[in-house]
């Protein structure tokens, strides 16, 4: 059972100013918390070898496996609208890349693996809370069918990390289509390094968007994927919480599970993040924030879009403006499916809008209300039944015009509306248990979330009791 990782690295062939080459910093006493065996196999890795001492040492950063090319990537980014010209992997190391079972290139990155030249004032470490949170949420997102980075493993370090209190440290192995962000482009754009922007654009075209012929095509493709991604978040009540440009991944995966949350009670202005005082990244603002982030990306690409700057600006502006329609179409298709409709009619947005307004006013649970619509007692989902009595006949008339028939419509709803989501209070509970050394609730929660459209255990679908409700989430870095 020797550990063999078939690395096939490409990022390290980019110019030296794209990264700092360094190995992870070893930890005192690594021990495996969780290993994602199906994902390991998909990556062509042997789960048993990863779980053996040699594998755990590699996942903790105590040894560098053969063929790895460890490096910290540099990037910049707009954080809450303010530009930081120098960020980068301050607590993460890219070990290298492998080709998965579909031939797709995937990054293997250790997060919480020690300081790098980009750590600024940070210690380069992570405590167990955010590591387990990211593990749970990213894997739940994947099970929901939404593009996301994945969690291959979580390892405890045997060291403590000080975040106000002394807390147990951990390292996450994150898998991503790549870790190139809007902020990676911004880093070079801020330095007027057009040659680097060109190299980076070519790199992401080759790796993610081979159909794109040039920078304008790349911009279109990235906008397309972001529009769809954000619509998918909206459809499951996900609030990213830190939609900074350094957390906007070019390949279109959900990345950086910091203070994110799945909403319990629906409200478009819902915010969980403790650092988002202004509600910049509230649930309902996510599409417009994505546009803002994509406009930053477009700006970086301008020097590659031809010698006529005015024409380039016009082309880029058009592309960014297309987001609204792309997102709107994706959103409407998803929300139609949420109420059982596979066909399209002009009044659908209004029908869905009336439902959402009532849900907001009545503080309905986002997940359970949609799920209830396909059940026996849909009216009970609304504290004020008057609403349902006036809305349901219109909905039923629309379902009749859709024509697919109730069994098919119900099946569509049941595979679109999850029964279980990673509820904040559950996530907090499993983290508290893990800190005490009990990982069983963490494993159980992951197991339930792996099949989110089946209601295996109704307890996991329950919204928080008032005393369990989590009102704020924290970056916890
Ligand atoms: P985030 O808020 O997680 O997107 O991180 C923003 C920036 O802060 C990134 O450059 C991170 O690498 C860096 N950072 C966050 N936490 C730490 C830490 N504990 N040590 C070093 N750098 C960190
Ligand atoms: Mg980040």
PDB file of N, CA and C and ligand atoms in Angstrom, residues 75 79 86-92 111 114-116 118-126 161 163 181 242 244 246-247 256 258-259 275 475-477, ligand 1:
ATOM      1  N   UNK A  75      -2.360  36.063  -5.910  1.00  0.00           N
ATOM      2  CA  UNK A  75      -3.511  36.731  -6.523  1.00  0.00           C
ATOM      3  C   UNK A  75      -3.772  38.033  -5.788  1.00  0.00           C
ATOM      4  N   UNK A  79     -12.001  43.049  -1.981  1.00  0.00           N
ATOM      5  CA  UNK A  79     -12.666  42.495  -0.811  1.00  0.00           C
ATOM      6  C   UNK A  79     -13.663  43.526  -0.317  1.00  0.00           C
ATOM      7  N   UNK A  86      -2.331  42.734  -3.293  1.00  0.00           N
ATOM      8  CA  UNK A  86      -1.466  41.576  -3.004  1.00  0.00           C
ATOM      9  C   UNK A  86      -2.149  40.658  -1.985  1.00  0.00           C
ATOM     10  N   UNK A  87      -2.726  39.576  -2.502  1.00  0.00           N
ATOM     11  CA  UNK A  87      -3.209  38.508  -1.624  1.00  0.00           C
ATOM     12  C   UNK A  87      -2.430  37.268  -2.036  1.00  0.00           C
ATOM     13  N   UNK A  88      -3.076  36.142  -2.022  1.00  0.00           N
ATOM     14  CA  UNK A  88      -2.385  34.918  -2.428  1.00  0.00           C
ATOM     15  C   UNK A  88      -2.698  33.828  -1.432  1.00  0.00           C
ATOM     16  N   UNK A  89      -2.212  32.623  -1.727  1.00  0.00           N
ATOM     17  CA  UNK A  89      -2.434  31.504  -0.806  1.00  0.00           C
ATOM     18  C   UNK A  89      -1.650  31.767   0.472  1.00  0.00           C
ATOM     19  N   UNK A  90      -2.332  32.291   1.466  1.00  0.00           N
ATOM     20  CA  UNK A  90      -1.659  32.611   2.721  1.00  0.00           C
ATOM     21  C   UNK A  90      -1.664  31.453   3.695  1.00  0.00           C
ATOM     22  N   UNK A  91      -2.505  30.474   3.411  1.00  0.00           N
ATOM     23  CA  UNK A  91      -2.574  29.303   4.299  1.00  0.00           C
ATOM     24  C   UNK A  91      -2.895  28.074   3.481  1.00  0.00           C
ATOM     25  N   UNK A  92      -2.443  28.079   2.241  1.00  0.00           N
ATOM     26  CA  UNK A  92      -2.717  26.936   1.371  1.00  0.00           C
ATOM     27  C   UNK A  92      -1.516  26.683   0.482  1.00  0.00           C
ATOM     28  N   UNK A 111      -5.071  23.043   2.621  1.00  0.00           N
ATOM     29  CA  UNK A 111      -5.486  24.327   3.180  1.00  0.00           C
ATOM     30  C   UNK A 111      -5.311  24.269   4.692  1.00  0.00           C
ATOM     31  N   UNK A 114       0.253  25.938   6.732  1.00  0.00           N
ATOM     32  CA  UNK A 114       1.411  26.701   7.208  1.00  0.00           C
ATOM     33  C   UNK A 114       1.646  27.972   6.427  1.00  0.00           C
ATOM     34  N   UNK A 115       2.483  28.841   6.970  1.00  0.00           N
ATOM     35  CA  UNK A 115       2.685  30.162   6.366  1.00  0.00           C
ATOM     36  C   UNK A 115       3.369  30.108   4.997  1.00  0.00           C
ATOM     37  N   UNK A 116       3.079  31.125   4.220  1.00  0.00           N
ATOM     38  CA  UNK A 116       3.686  31.288   2.894  1.00  0.00           C
ATOM     39  C   UNK A 116       4.094  32.758   2.778  1.00  0.00           C
ATOM     40  N   UNK A 118       2.674  34.841   1.291  1.00  0.00           N
ATOM     41  CA  UNK A 118       1.451  35.642   1.156  1.00  0.00           C
ATOM     42  C   UNK A 118       0.597  35.617   2.418  1.00  0.00           C
ATOM     43  N   UNK A 119       1.176  35.200   3.537  1.00  0.00           N
ATOM     44  CA  UNK A 119       0.377  35.068   4.762  1.00  0.00           C
ATOM     45  C   UNK A 119       0.078  36.400   5.429  1.00  0.00           C
ATOM     46  N   UNK A 120       0.773  37.442   5.038  1.00  0.00           N
ATOM     47  CA  UNK A 120       0.617  38.744   5.708  1.00  0.00           C
ATOM     48  C   UNK A 120       0.706  38.535   7.222  1.00  0.00           C
ATOM     49  N   UNK A 121      -0.325  38.917   7.989  1.00  0.00           N
ATOM     50  CA  UNK A 121      -0.236  38.774   9.444  1.00  0.00           C
ATOM     51  C   UNK A 121      -0.726  37.403   9.930  1.00  0.00           C
ATOM     52  N   UNK A 122      -1.208  36.576   9.015  1.00  0.00           N
ATOM     53  CA  UNK A 122      -1.825  35.310   9.415  1.00  0.00           C
ATOM     54  C   UNK A 122      -0.815  34.237   9.755  1.00  0.00           C
ATOM     55  N   UNK A 123      -1.279  33.183  10.417  1.00  0.00           N
ATOM     56  CA  UNK A 123      -0.388  32.100  10.844  1.00  0.00           C
ATOM     57  C   UNK A 123      -0.333  30.949   9.838  1.00  0.00           C
ATOM     58  N   UNK A 124      -1.125  31.053   8.763  1.00  0.00           N
ATOM     59  CA  UNK A 124      -1.099  29.995   7.753  1.00  0.00           C
ATOM     60  C   UNK A 124      -1.865  28.740   8.146  1.00  0.00           C
ATOM     61  N   UNK A 125      -2.523  28.797   9.276  1.00  0.00           N
ATOM     62  CA  UNK A 125      -3.208  27.606   9.781  1.00  0.00           C
ATOM     63  C   UNK A 125      -4.720  27.766   9.748  1.00  0.00           C
ATOM     64  N   UNK A 126      -5.406  26.667   9.989  1.00  0.00           N
ATOM     65  CA  UNK A 126      -6.865  26.669  10.084  1.00  0.00           C
ATOM     66  C   UNK A 126      -7.249  25.885  11.326  1.00  0.00           C
ATOM     67  N   UNK A 161      -4.491  26.084  17.462  1.00  0.00           N
ATOM     68  CA  UNK A 161      -4.475  27.317  16.687  1.00  0.00           C
ATOM     69  C   UNK A 161      -5.218  28.337  17.550  1.00  0.00           C
ATOM     70  N   UNK A 163      -7.498  31.326  17.955  1.00  0.00           N
ATOM     71  CA  UNK A 163      -8.504  32.207  17.337  1.00  0.00           C
ATOM     72  C   UNK A 163      -9.353  32.745  18.493  1.00  0.00           C
ATOM     73  N   UNK A 181      -8.495  32.528 -10.062  1.00  0.00           N
ATOM     74  CA  UNK A 181      -9.611  33.382  -9.640  1.00  0.00           C
ATOM     75  C   UNK A 181      -9.638  34.646 -10.489  1.00  0.00           C
ATOM     76  N   UNK A 242     -19.038  35.734   1.025  1.00  0.00           N
ATOM     77  CA  UNK A 242     -17.832  36.536   0.716  1.00  0.00           C
ATOM     78  C   UNK A 242     -17.556  36.494  -0.776  1.00  0.00           C
ATOM     79  N   UNK A 244     -16.075  38.045  -2.869  1.00  0.00           N
ATOM     80  CA  UNK A 244     -14.987  38.925  -3.284  1.00  0.00           C
ATOM     81  C   UNK A 244     -14.405  38.388  -4.590  1.00  0.00           C
ATOM     82  N   UNK A 246     -11.477  37.625  -5.309  1.00  0.00           N
ATOM     83  CA  UNK A 246     -10.502  36.550  -5.080  1.00  0.00           C
ATOM     84  C   UNK A 246     -11.212  35.244  -4.741  1.00  0.00           C
ATOM     85  N   UNK A 247     -12.512  35.304  -4.485  1.00  0.00           N
ATOM     86  CA  UNK A 247     -13.278  34.094  -4.218  1.00  0.00           C
ATOM     87  C   UNK A 247     -14.197  33.752  -5.388  1.00  0.00           C
ATOM     88  N   UNK A 256     -14.407  28.721  -1.658  1.00  0.00           N
ATOM     89  CA  UNK A 256     -14.214  29.477  -0.434  1.00  0.00           C
ATOM     90  C   UNK A 256     -15.451  29.481   0.451  1.00  0.00           C
ATOM     91  N   UNK A 258     -16.401  30.180   3.498  1.00  0.00           N
ATOM     92  CA  UNK A 258     -16.134  30.888   4.752  1.00  0.00           C
ATOM     93  C   UNK A 258     -17.424  31.021   5.535  1.00  0.00           C
ATOM     94  N   UNK A 259     -17.931  32.251   5.605  1.00  0.00           N
ATOM     95  CA  UNK A 259     -19.144  32.479   6.401  1.00  0.00           C
ATOM     96  C   UNK A 259     -20.415  32.213   5.602  1.00  0.00           C
ATOM     97  N   UNK A 275     -19.141  39.574   9.178  1.00  0.00           N
ATOM     98  CA  UNK A 275     -18.354  40.703   8.667  1.00  0.00           C
ATOM     99  C   UNK A 275     -19.088  41.479   7.581  1.00  0.00           C
ATOM    100  N   UNK A 475     -16.009  33.971   9.460  1.00  0.00           N
ATOM    101  CA  UNK A 475     -14.933  33.525   8.566  1.00  0.00           C
ATOM    102  C   UNK A 475     -14.114  32.447   9.246  1.00  0.00           C
ATOM    103  N   UNK A 476     -13.810  32.684  10.499  1.00  0.00           N
ATOM    104  CA  UNK A 476     -13.127  31.684  11.301  1.00  0.00           C
ATOM    105  C   UNK A 476     -11.723  31.345  10.849  1.00  0.00           C
ATOM    106  N   UNK A 477     -11.146  32.187  10.022  1.00  0.00           N
ATOM    107  CA  UNK A 477      -9.789  31.896   9.572  1.00  0.00           C
ATOM    108  C   UNK A 477      -8.832  32.178  10.707  1.00  0.00           C
TER     109      UNK A 477
HETATM  110  P1  LIG B   1     -10.475  34.527   2.581  1.00  0.00           P
HETATM  111  O1  LIG B   1     -11.190  35.532   3.411  1.00  0.00           O
HETATM  112  O2  LIG B   1     -10.534  33.154   3.156  1.00  0.00           O
HETATM  113  O3  LIG B   1     -10.882  34.565   1.143  1.00  0.00           O
HETATM  114  O4  LIG B   1      -8.935  34.927   2.639  1.00  0.00           O
HETATM  115  C1  LIG B   1      -8.471  36.171   2.213  1.00  0.00           C
HETATM  116  C2  LIG B   1      -6.946  36.189   2.226  1.00  0.00           C
HETATM  117  O5  LIG B   1      -6.440  36.044   3.559  1.00  0.00           O
HETATM  118  C3  LIG B   1      -6.304  35.087   1.404  1.00  0.00           C
HETATM  119  O6  LIG B   1      -5.164  35.622   0.777  1.00  0.00           O
HETATM  120  C4  LIG B   1      -5.910  34.063   2.454  1.00  0.00           C
HETATM  121  O7  LIG B   1      -4.845  33.269   2.042  1.00  0.00           O
HETATM  122  C5  LIG B   1      -5.526  34.947   3.624  1.00  0.00           C
HETATM  123  N1  LIG B   1      -5.692  34.260   4.917  1.00  0.00           N
HETATM  124  C6  LIG B   1      -6.845  33.952   5.527  1.00  0.00           C
HETATM  125  N2  LIG B   1      -6.609  33.297   6.690  1.00  0.00           N
HETATM  126  C7  LIG B   1      -5.269  33.200   6.825  1.00  0.00           C
HETATM  127  C8  LIG B   1      -4.397  32.647   7.809  1.00  0.00           C
HETATM  128  N3  LIG B   1      -4.846  32.038   8.903  1.00  0.00           N
HETATM  129  N4  LIG B   1      -3.064  32.751   7.599  1.00  0.00           N
HETATM  130  C9  LIG B   1      -2.585  33.351   6.489  1.00  0.00           C
HETATM  131  N5  LIG B   1      -3.351  33.872   5.540  1.00  0.00           N
HETATM  132  C10 LIG B   1      -4.681  33.815   5.689  1.00  0.00           C
END
